[in-house]
Structure formats: C-alpha cells, structure tokens
mmCIF file of C-alpha atoms and ligand atoms in Angstrom:
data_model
loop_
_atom_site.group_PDB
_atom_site.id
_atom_site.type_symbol
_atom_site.label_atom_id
_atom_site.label_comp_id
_atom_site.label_asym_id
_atom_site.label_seq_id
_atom_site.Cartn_x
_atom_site.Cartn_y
_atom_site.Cartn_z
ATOM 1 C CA UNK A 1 -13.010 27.053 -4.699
ATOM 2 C CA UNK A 2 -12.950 24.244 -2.378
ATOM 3 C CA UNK A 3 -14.030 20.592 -3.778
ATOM 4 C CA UNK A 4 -16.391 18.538 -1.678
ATOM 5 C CA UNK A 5 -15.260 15.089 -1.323
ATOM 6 C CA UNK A 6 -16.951 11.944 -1.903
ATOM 7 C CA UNK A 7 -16.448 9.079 0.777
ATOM 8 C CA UNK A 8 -14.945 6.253 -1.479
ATOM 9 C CA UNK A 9 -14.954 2.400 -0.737
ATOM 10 C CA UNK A 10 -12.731 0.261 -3.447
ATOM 11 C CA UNK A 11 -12.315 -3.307 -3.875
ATOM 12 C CA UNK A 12 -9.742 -4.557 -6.158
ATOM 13 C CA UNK A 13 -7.355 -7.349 -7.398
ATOM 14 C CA UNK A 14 -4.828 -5.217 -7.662
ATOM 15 C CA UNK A 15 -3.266 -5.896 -10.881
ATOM 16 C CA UNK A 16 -1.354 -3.292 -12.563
ATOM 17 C CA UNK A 17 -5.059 -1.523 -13.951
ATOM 18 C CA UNK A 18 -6.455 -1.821 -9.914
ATOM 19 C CA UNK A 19 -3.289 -0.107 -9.155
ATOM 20 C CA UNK A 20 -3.540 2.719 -11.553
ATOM 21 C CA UNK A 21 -7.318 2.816 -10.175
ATOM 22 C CA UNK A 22 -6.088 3.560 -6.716
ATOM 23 C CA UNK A 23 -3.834 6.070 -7.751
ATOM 24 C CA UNK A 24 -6.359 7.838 -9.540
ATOM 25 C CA UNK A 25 -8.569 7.824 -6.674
ATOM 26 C CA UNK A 26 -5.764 8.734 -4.011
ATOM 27 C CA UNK A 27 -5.222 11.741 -6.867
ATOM 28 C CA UNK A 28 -8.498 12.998 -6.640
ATOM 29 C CA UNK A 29 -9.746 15.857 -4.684
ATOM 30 C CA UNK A 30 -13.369 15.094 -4.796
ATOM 31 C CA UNK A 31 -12.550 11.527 -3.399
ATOM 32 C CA UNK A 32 -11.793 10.480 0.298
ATOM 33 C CA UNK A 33 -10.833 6.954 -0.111
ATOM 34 C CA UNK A 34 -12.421 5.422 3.122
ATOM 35 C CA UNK A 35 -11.126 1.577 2.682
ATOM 36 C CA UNK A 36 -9.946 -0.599 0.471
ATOM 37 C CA UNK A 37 -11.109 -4.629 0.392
ATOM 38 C CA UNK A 38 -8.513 -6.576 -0.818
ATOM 39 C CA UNK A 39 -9.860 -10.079 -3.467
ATOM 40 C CA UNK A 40 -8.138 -12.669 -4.659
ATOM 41 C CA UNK A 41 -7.947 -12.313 -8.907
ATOM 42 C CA UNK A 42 -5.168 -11.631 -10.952
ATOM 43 C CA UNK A 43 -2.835 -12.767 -8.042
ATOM 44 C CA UNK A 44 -3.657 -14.248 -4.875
ATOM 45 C CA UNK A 45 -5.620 -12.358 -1.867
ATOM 46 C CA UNK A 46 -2.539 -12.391 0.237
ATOM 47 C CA UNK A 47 -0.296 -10.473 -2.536
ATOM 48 C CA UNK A 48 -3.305 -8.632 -3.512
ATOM 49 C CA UNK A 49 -3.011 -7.310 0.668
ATOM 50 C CA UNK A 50 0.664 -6.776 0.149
ATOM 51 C CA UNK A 51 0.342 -4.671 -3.161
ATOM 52 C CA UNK A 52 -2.541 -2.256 -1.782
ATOM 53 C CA UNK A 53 -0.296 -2.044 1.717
ATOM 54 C CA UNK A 54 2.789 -1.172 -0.121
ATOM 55 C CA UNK A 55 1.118 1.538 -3.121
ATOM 56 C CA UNK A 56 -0.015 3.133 -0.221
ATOM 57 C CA UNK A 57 3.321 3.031 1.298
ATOM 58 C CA UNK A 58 4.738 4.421 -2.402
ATOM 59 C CA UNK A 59 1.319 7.484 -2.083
ATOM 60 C CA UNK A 60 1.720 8.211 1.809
ATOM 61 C CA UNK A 61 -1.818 7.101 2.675
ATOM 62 C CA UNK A 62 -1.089 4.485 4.861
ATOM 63 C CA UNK A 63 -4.305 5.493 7.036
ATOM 64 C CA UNK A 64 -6.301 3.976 4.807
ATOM 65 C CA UNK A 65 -7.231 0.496 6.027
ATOM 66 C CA UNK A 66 -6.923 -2.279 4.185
ATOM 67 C CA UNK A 67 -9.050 -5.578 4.497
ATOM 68 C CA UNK A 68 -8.233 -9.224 3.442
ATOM 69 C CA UNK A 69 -10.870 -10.514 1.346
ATOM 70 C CA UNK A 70 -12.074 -14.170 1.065
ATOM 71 C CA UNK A 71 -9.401 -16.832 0.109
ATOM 72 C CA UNK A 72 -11.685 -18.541 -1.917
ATOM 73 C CA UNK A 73 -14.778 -17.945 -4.354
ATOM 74 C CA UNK A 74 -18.394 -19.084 -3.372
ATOM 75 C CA UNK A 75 -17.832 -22.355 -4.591
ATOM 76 C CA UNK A 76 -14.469 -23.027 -4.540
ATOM 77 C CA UNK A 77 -10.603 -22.575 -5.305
ATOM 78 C CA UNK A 78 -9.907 -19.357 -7.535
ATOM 79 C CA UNK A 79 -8.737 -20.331 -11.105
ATOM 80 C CA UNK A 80 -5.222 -19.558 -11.959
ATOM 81 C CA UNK A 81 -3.757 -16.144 -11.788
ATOM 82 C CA UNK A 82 -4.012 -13.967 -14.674
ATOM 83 C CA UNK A 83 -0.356 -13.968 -16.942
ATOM 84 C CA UNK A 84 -0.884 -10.280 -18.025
ATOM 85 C CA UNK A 85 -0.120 -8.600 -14.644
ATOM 86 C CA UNK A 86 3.079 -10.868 -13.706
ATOM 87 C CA UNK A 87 3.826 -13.293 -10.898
ATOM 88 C CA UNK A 88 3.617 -10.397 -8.365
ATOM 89 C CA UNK A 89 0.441 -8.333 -10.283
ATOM 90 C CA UNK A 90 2.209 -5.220 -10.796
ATOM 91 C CA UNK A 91 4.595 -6.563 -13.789
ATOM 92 C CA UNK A 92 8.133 -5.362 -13.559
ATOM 93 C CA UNK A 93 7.471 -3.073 -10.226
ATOM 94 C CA UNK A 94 8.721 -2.934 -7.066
ATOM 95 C CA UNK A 95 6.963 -1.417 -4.469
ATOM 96 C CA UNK A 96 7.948 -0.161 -1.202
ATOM 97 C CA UNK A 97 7.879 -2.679 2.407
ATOM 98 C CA UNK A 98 5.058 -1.859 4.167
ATOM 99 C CA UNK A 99 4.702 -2.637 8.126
ATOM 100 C CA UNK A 100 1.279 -1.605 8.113
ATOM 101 C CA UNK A 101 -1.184 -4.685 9.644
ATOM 102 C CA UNK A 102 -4.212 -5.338 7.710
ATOM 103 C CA UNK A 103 -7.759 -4.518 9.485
ATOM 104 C CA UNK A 104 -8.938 -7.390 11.962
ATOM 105 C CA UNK A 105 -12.487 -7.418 10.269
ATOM 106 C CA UNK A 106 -12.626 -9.432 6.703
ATOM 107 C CA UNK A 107 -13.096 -7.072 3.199
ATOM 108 C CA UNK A 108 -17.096 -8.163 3.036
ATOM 109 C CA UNK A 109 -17.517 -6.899 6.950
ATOM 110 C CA UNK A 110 -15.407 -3.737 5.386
ATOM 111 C CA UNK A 111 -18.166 -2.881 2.717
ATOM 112 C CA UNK A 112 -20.797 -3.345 5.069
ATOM 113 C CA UNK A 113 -18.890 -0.792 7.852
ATOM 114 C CA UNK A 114 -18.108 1.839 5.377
ATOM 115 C CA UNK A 115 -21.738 1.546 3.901
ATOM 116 C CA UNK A 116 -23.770 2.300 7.624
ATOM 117 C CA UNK A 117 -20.599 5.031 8.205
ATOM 118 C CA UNK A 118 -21.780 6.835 5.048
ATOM 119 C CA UNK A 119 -25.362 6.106 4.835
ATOM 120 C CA UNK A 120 -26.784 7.284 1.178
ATOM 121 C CA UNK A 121 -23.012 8.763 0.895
ATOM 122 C CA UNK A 122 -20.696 6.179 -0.179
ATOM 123 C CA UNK A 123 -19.291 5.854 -3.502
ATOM 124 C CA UNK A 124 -18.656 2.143 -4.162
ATOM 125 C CA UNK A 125 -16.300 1.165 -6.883
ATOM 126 C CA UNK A 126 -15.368 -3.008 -7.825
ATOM 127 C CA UNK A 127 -12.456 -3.508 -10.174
ATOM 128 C CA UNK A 128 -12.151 -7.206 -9.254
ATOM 129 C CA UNK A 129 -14.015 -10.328 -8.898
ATOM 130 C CA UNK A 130 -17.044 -9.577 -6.753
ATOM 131 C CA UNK A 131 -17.296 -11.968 -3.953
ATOM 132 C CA UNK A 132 -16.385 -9.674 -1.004
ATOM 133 C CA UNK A 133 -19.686 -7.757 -1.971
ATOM 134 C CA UNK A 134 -21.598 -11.095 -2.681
ATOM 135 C CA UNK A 135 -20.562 -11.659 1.031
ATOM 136 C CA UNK A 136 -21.786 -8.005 1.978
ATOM 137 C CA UNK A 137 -24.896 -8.252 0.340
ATOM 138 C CA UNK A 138 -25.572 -11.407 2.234
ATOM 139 C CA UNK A 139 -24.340 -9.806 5.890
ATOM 140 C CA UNK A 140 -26.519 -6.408 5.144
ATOM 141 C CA UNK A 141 -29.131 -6.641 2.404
ATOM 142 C CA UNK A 142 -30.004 -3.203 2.645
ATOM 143 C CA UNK A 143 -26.733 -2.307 1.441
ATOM 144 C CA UNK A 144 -28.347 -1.143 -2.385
ATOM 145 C CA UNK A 145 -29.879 1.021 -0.368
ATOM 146 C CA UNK A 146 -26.877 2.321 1.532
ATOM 147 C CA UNK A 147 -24.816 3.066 -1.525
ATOM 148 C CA UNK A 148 -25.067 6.297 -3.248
ATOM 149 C CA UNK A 149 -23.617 4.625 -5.879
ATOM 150 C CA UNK A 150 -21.798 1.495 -7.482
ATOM 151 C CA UNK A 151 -19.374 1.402 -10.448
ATOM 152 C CA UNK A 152 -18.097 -2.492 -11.186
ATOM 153 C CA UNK A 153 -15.378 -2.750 -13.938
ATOM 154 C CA UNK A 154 -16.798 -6.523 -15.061
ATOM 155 C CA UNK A 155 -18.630 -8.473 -17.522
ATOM 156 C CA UNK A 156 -18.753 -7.906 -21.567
ATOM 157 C CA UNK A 157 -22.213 -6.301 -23.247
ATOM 158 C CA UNK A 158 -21.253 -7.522 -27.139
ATOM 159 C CA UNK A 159 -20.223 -10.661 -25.958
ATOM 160 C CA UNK A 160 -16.824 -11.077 -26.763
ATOM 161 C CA UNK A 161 -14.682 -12.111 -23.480
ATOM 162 C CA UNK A 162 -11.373 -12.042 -22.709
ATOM 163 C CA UNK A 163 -11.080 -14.796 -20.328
ATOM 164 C CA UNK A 164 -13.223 -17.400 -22.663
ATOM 165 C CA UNK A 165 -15.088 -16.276 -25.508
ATOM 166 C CA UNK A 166 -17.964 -14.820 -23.695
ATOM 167 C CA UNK A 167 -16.630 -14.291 -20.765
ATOM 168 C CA UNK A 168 -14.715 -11.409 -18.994
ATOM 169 C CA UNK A 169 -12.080 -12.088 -16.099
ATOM 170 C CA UNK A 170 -13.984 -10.332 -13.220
ATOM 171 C CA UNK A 171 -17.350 -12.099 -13.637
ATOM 172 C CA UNK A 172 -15.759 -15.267 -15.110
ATOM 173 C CA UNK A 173 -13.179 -15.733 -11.082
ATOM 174 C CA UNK A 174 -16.570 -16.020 -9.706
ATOM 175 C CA UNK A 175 -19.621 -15.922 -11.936
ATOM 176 C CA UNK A 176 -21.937 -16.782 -8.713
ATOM 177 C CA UNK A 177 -20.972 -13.888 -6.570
ATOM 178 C CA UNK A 178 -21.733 -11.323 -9.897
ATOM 179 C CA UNK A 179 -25.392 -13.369 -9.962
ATOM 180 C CA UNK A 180 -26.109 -12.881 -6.204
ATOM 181 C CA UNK A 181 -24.527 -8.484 -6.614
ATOM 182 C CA UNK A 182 -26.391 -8.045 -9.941
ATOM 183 C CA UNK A 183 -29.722 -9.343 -8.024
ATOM 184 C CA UNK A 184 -29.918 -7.592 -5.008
ATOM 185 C CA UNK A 185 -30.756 -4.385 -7.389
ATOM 186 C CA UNK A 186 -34.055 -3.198 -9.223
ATOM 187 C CA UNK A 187 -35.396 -0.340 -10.968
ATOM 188 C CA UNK A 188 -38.508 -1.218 -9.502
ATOM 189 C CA UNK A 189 -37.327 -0.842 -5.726
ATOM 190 C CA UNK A 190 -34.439 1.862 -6.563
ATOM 191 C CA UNK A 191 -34.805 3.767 -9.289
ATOM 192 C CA UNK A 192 -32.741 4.252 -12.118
ATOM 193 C CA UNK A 193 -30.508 6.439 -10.767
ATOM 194 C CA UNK A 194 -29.284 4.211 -7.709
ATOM 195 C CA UNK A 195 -28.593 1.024 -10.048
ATOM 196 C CA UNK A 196 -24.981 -0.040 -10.571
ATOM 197 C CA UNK A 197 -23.380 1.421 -13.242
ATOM 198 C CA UNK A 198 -21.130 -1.569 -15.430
ATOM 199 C CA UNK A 199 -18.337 -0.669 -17.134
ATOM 200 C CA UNK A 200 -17.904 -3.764 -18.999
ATOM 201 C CA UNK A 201 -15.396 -5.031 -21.959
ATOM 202 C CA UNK A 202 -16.966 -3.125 -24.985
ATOM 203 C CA UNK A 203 -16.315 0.128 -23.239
ATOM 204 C CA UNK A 204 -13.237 -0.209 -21.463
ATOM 205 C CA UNK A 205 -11.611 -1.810 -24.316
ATOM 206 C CA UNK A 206 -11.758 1.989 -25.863
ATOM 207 C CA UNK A 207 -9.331 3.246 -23.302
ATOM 208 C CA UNK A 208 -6.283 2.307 -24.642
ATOM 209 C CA UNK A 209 -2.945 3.771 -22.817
ATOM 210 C CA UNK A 210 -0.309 3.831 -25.120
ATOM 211 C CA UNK A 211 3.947 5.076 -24.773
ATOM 212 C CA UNK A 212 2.615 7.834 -25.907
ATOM 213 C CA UNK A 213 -0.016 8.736 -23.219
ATOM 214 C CA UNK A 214 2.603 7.411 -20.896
ATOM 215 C CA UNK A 215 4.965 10.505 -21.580
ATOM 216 C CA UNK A 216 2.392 12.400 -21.426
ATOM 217 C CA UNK A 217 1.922 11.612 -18.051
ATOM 218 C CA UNK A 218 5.593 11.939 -17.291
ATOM 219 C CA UNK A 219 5.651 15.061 -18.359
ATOM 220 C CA UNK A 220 2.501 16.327 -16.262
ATOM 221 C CA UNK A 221 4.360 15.062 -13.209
ATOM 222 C CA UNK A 222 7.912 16.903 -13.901
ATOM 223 C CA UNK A 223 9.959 13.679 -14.450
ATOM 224 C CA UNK A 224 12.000 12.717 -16.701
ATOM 225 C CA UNK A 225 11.119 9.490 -18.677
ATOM 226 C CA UNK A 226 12.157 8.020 -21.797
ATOM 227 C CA UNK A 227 9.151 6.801 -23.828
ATOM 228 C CA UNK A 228 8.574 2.876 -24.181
ATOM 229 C CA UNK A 229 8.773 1.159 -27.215
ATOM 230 C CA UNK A 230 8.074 -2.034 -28.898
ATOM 231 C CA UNK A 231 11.309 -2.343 -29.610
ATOM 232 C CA UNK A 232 12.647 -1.701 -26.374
ATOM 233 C CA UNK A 233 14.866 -4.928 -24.367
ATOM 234 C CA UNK A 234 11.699 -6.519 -22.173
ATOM 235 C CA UNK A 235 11.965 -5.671 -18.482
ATOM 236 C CA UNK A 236 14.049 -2.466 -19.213
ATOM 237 C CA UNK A 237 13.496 -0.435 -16.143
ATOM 238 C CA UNK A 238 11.706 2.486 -16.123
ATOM 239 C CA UNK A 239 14.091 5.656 -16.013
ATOM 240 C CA UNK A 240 11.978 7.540 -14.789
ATOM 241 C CA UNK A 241 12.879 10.457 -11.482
ATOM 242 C CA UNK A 242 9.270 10.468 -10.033
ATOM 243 C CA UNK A 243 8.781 7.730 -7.984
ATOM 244 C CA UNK A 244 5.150 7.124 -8.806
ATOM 245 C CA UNK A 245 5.800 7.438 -12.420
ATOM 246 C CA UNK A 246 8.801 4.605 -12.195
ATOM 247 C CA UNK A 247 5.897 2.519 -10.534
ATOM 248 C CA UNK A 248 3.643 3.111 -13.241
ATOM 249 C CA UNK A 249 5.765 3.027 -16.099
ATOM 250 C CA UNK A 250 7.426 -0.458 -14.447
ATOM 251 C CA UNK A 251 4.018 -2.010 -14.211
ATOM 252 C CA UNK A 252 2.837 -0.518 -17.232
ATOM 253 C CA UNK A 253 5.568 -1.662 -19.394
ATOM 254 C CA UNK A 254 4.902 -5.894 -18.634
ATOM 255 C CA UNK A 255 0.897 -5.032 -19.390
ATOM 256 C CA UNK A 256 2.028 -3.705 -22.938
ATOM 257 C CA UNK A 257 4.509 -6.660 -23.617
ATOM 258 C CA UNK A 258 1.695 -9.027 -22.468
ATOM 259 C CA UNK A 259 -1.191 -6.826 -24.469
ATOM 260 C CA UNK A 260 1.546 -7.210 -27.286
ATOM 261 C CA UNK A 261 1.984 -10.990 -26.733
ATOM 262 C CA UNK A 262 -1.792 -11.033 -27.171
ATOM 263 C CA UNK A 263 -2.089 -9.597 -30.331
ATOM 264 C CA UNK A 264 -3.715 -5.954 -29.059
ATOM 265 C CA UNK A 265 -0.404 -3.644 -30.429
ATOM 266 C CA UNK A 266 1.881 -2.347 -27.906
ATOM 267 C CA UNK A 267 -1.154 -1.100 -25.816
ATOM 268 C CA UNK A 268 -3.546 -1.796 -23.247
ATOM 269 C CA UNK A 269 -6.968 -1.203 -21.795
ATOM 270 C CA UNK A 270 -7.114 1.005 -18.701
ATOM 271 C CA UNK A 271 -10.603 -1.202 -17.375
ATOM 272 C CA UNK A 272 -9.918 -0.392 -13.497
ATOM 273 C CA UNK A 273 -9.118 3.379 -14.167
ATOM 274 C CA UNK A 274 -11.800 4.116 -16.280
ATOM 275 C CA UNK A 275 -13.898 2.531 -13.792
ATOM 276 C CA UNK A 276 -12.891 4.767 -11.164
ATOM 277 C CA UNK A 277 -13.299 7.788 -13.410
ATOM 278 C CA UNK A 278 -16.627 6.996 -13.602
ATOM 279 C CA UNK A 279 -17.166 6.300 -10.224
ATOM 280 C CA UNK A 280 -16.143 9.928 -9.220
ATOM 281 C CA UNK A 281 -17.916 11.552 -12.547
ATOM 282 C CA UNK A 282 -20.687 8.786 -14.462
ATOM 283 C CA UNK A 283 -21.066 11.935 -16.938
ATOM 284 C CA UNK A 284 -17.679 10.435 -18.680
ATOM 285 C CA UNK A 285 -19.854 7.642 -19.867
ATOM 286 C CA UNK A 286 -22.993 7.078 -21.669
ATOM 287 C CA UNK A 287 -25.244 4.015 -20.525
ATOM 288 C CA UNK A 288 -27.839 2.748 -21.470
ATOM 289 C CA UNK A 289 -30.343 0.499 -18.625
ATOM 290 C CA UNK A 290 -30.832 -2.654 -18.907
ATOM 291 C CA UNK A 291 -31.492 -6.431 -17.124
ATOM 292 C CA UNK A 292 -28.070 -8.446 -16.992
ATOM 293 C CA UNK A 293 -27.970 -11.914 -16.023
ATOM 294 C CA UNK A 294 -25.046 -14.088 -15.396
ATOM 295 C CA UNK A 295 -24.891 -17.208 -17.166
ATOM 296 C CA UNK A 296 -24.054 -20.438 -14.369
ATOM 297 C CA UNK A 297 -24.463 -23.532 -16.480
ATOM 298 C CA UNK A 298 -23.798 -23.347 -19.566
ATOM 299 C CA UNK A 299 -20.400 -25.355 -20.550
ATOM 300 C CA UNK A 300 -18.982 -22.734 -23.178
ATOM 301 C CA UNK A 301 -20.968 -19.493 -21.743
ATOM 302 C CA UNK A 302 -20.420 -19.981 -17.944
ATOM 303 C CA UNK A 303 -19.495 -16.513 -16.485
ATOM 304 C CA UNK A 304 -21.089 -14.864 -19.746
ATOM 305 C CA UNK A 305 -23.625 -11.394 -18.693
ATOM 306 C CA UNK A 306 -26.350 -11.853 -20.685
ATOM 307 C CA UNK A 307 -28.162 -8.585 -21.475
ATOM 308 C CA UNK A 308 -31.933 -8.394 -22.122
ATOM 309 C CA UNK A 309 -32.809 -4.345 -22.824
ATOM 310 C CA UNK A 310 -36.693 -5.260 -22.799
ATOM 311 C CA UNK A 311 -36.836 -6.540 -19.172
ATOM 312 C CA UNK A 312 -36.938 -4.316 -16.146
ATOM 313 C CA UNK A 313 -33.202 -3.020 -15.527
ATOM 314 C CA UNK A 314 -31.351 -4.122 -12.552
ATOM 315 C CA UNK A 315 -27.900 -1.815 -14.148
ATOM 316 C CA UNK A 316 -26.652 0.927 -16.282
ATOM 317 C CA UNK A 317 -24.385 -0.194 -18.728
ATOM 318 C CA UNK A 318 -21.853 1.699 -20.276
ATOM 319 C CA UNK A 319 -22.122 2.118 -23.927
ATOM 320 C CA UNK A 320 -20.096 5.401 -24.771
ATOM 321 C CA UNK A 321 -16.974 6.984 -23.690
ATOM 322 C CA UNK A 322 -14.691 9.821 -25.063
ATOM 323 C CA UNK A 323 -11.273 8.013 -24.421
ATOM 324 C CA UNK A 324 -9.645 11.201 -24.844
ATOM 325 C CA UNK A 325 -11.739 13.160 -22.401
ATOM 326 C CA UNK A 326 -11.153 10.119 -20.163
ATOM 327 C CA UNK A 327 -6.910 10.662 -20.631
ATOM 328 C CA UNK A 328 -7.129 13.691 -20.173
ATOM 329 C CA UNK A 329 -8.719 13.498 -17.033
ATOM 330 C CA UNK A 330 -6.263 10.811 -16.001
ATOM 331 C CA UNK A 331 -3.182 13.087 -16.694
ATOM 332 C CA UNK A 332 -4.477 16.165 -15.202
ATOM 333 C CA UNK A 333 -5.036 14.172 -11.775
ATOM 334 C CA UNK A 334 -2.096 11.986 -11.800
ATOM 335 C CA UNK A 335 0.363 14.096 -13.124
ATOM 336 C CA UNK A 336 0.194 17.087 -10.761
ATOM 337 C CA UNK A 337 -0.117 14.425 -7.966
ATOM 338 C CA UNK A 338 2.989 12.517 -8.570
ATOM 339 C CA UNK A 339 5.065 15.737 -8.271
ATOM 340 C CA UNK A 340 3.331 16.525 -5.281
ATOM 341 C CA UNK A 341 4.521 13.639 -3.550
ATOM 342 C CA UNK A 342 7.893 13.834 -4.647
ATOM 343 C CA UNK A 343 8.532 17.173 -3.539
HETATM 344 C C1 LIG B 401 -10.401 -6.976 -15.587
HETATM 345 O O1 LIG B 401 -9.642 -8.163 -15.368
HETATM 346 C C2 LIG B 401 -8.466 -7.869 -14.675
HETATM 347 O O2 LIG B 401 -7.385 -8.565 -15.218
HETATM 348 C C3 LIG B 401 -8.271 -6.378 -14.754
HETATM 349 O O3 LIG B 401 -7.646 -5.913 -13.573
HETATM 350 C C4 LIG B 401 -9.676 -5.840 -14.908
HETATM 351 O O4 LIG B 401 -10.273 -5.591 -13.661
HETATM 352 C C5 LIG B 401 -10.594 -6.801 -17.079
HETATM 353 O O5 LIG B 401 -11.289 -7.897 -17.595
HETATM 354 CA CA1 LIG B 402 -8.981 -5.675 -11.625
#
C-alpha cells in the first residue's frame, strides 16, 4: 500500500525536543517536509539556522530549505537562552558541517510561500516561539484559511508554567506574537475543525522519554547502545553505532541531566515530538475547544494562556494522550529510519 503524503511546513527553535521533532517528521512516510523556518528560542536564530542545516546534513535532506527567522521578538530583544538544551541547543551533540546557504526570503515570507504552494493542503506545525507566523499572519491574513491545519507545541491549560509560574517558554519568548496567531482564528469564520490544535504543558508533560525508551529506540534502529543512567559520569558520550541514534542519545542525555537538575527524575518531556505526532495524526490526542487568550500586562501572569471554555473557541486544546501509544509511534518511525540511513 502506498502512503499519501502530507505537505509539511515546521518552525522550530531547535532545541534538542525541535530536533527530535524534525526527525520524526523526516521519518515519516505520510509527511513531505516542504520548509523549515528557523526562530530564535532556546538558542539564538543564527545557531537555531546552523542546527536545522546540519540535522539535515546528519538525515540527507539537505533539499529542504531552510529560512532565518526574525532576530528579534515584536517588541524587542529575546530573553536569555534556555539552560536545558546547552550552549549550542542540542546538549552534548555534535552535528555534521553543513555548506548548505539558507533561503534568501525570511522564515515569515517562508510560511506564507509554502501556504499559497499548498492551498487547503499544508500541514503547519510550531514548536517554538511564534513570531515568524505573527509576521505571516500580518503579510497574508488569509493564511487560517490556507492551512489545512496547525499544531503549536506552546502555552499551559492548568496553569502551571515552566518558564514563570504561569507561563510556558514558547508563549512566554514572545507572548505578543501568540496574541496576534491565537486571534487571527474563529470557530465562527472556520469551523471547528480548521482551528489550531495546542498541545500545551499539561499534555506534553505526559510524554516522558526515559533510558529506558531510549534503548528501545536503539534497538529498533539495529545499534548498539548502552542505556543511560543517573549514575552515569555527565557528558559520557553516547556509544552508540547508528549515527542518528549517537545524535539523539548525545542530545538526549544533557536534557535528562538538566530535567534531573530540575527536580523531574532522570526524564524529560518530548513537547516538540508529540507535537509533530499530532500534527501528522490529531487522533493521538483528545481536545477539547475552547477561547485562549494570552495574558500581556499582568506583572506575575505575563505570557500566561488564559482559557475560557464558555466563549466561542478560537483552538483545540489537547487534554488527553496515551503516552504509550505516542512511544510507540515514535519508535516504530525512528527506529527503522535510523538504520535506513546508515546502511
Ligand atoms: C517548549 O520550550 C522549549 O524549551 C521546548 O523546545 C518546547 O518547545 C516547552 O515549553
Ligand atoms: Ca521548541
């Protein structure tokens, strides 16, 4: 049976979760990854570029353009990078050089391209901070309409944040950009069915890779590995044969230390991957619709999503997920594709 493929349009931070995102999506046969914006987040824009140019490098799809995003948010400097993805955003990894040039056109011009090449087609998916598609939204309005759909990995439905209190890191780098996305949608003009799907902190903190899940994957690729452990010196290399799985285990291993360092357990929450999953397949998920609102004032709550279920929906927020099902999924995809590439 052949699998129809889904143009796909991803904009990341890439950060070690972005990076597993891409490599699920570069692992999927129902995906054709179309472009890839780059944002500033958990690392700057400009080594955001460089880690997107060189996974590709490490997957052999280096035909898949890359865009620069802004440098900046809407209103100003970007805060500090995040600590638990490492002065480089992929931990204790080394990726390979890349000589590939970025695209001329900026990440926002990049959306609005791939959206009028795929009209009613394109799968969007937003692991990052969301002011390339702020920027979109203002250069094509009519890009809701565009999209056949849009997963964002941000924000946090019960309120707990992991950036400030209330506050989770995508929608807290640039709470005005996540007002101006969340917005431009309605029930009312859309449907249900066409508004964003958010795949906030309460769900994704359910997805929790562990060693264990980590040989699992291993093993699904035909390498050899040795699993992690708390114990373990920090910044041991991965031992790993495949390639891919020496990435992931390399960039892994500095998000459990830091997860660790944190107080989670060794662990730590696949947001960006799940996120992708359910970009390809929202069936993974149950959500539930409702009208969320990004707080812009308030001195404690700035960057918070504020969720009313009795106003007219402008998203679908996730609510459920089988984190096994979701693993599974992951392993079956990844696995299978790692050895591919290395043989
Ligand atoms: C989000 O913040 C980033 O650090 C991760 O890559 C993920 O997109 C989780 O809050
Ligand atoms: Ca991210």
């Amino acid at each position: 049976m052949v699998t129809q493929s889904a143009p796909v349009f991803a904009d990341v931070d890439t950060g070690v979760d972005d990076a597993l995102a891409l490599i699920y999506l570069l692992a999927s046969p129902d995906a054709d990854l179309v472009g890839i914006a780059s944002t500033g987040g958990n690392v700057g824009v400009q080594q955001v570029c460089a880690n997107n140019l060189g996974l590709l490098e490490l997957c052999r799809a280096t035909s898949i353009p890359v865009s620069k995003g802004a440098d900046e948010t809407l209103t100003g400097p970007l805060r500090t990078p995040s600590k638990v993805h490492g002065p480089r955003g992929l931990g204790y990894a080394d990726l390979p050089p890349s000589d590939v040039t970025l695209t001329e056109h900026d990440s926002a011009t990049a959306w609005v391209r791939a959206a009028r090449a795929f009209p009613g087609e394109l799968i969007g998916v937003a692991t990052g901070p969301l002011t390339n598609l702020a920027l979109a939204l203002r250069a094509e309005p009519a890009l809701p309409t565009l999209l056949r759909r849009l997963v964002i990995m941000g924000g946090s439905y019960d309120h707990i944040g992991n950036t400030t209190a209330v506050a989770e890191w995508n929608i807290s780098v640039d709470p005005e950009a996540a007002a101006e996305v969340f917005a431009a949608w309605s029930e009312e003009s859309l449907g249900s069915q066409r508004l964003p799907i958010l795949c906030g902190l309460d769900l994704t903190r359910k997805v929790a890779i562990t060693p264990e899940v980590l040989a699992r994957l291993a093993d699904a690729a035909g390498s050899t590995s040795t699993m992690m452990s708390v114990d373990d010196k920090r910044g041991t290399p991965s031992t790993a044969s495949n390639p891919v799985i020496r990435v992931i285990e390399d960039a892994m291993r500095f998000y459990l230390e830091g997860y660790y360092d944190n107080g989670h357990g060794y662990l730590a929450h696949l947001h960006d991957p799940l996120a992708a999953a359910v970009a390809l397949d929202p069936e993974l998920i149950a959500t539930r619709s409702g009208r969320v609102d990004v707080e812009l004032a308030g001195t404690l709550t700035r960057g918070m999503t504020v969720t009313d279920w009795r106003r007219e929906p402008n998203a679908r927020i996730g609510v459920g997920v089988d984190p096994a099902a979701f693993f599974d999924r992951f392993i079956e995809r990844v696995g299978p594709y790692a050895h591919r590439l290395a043989s």
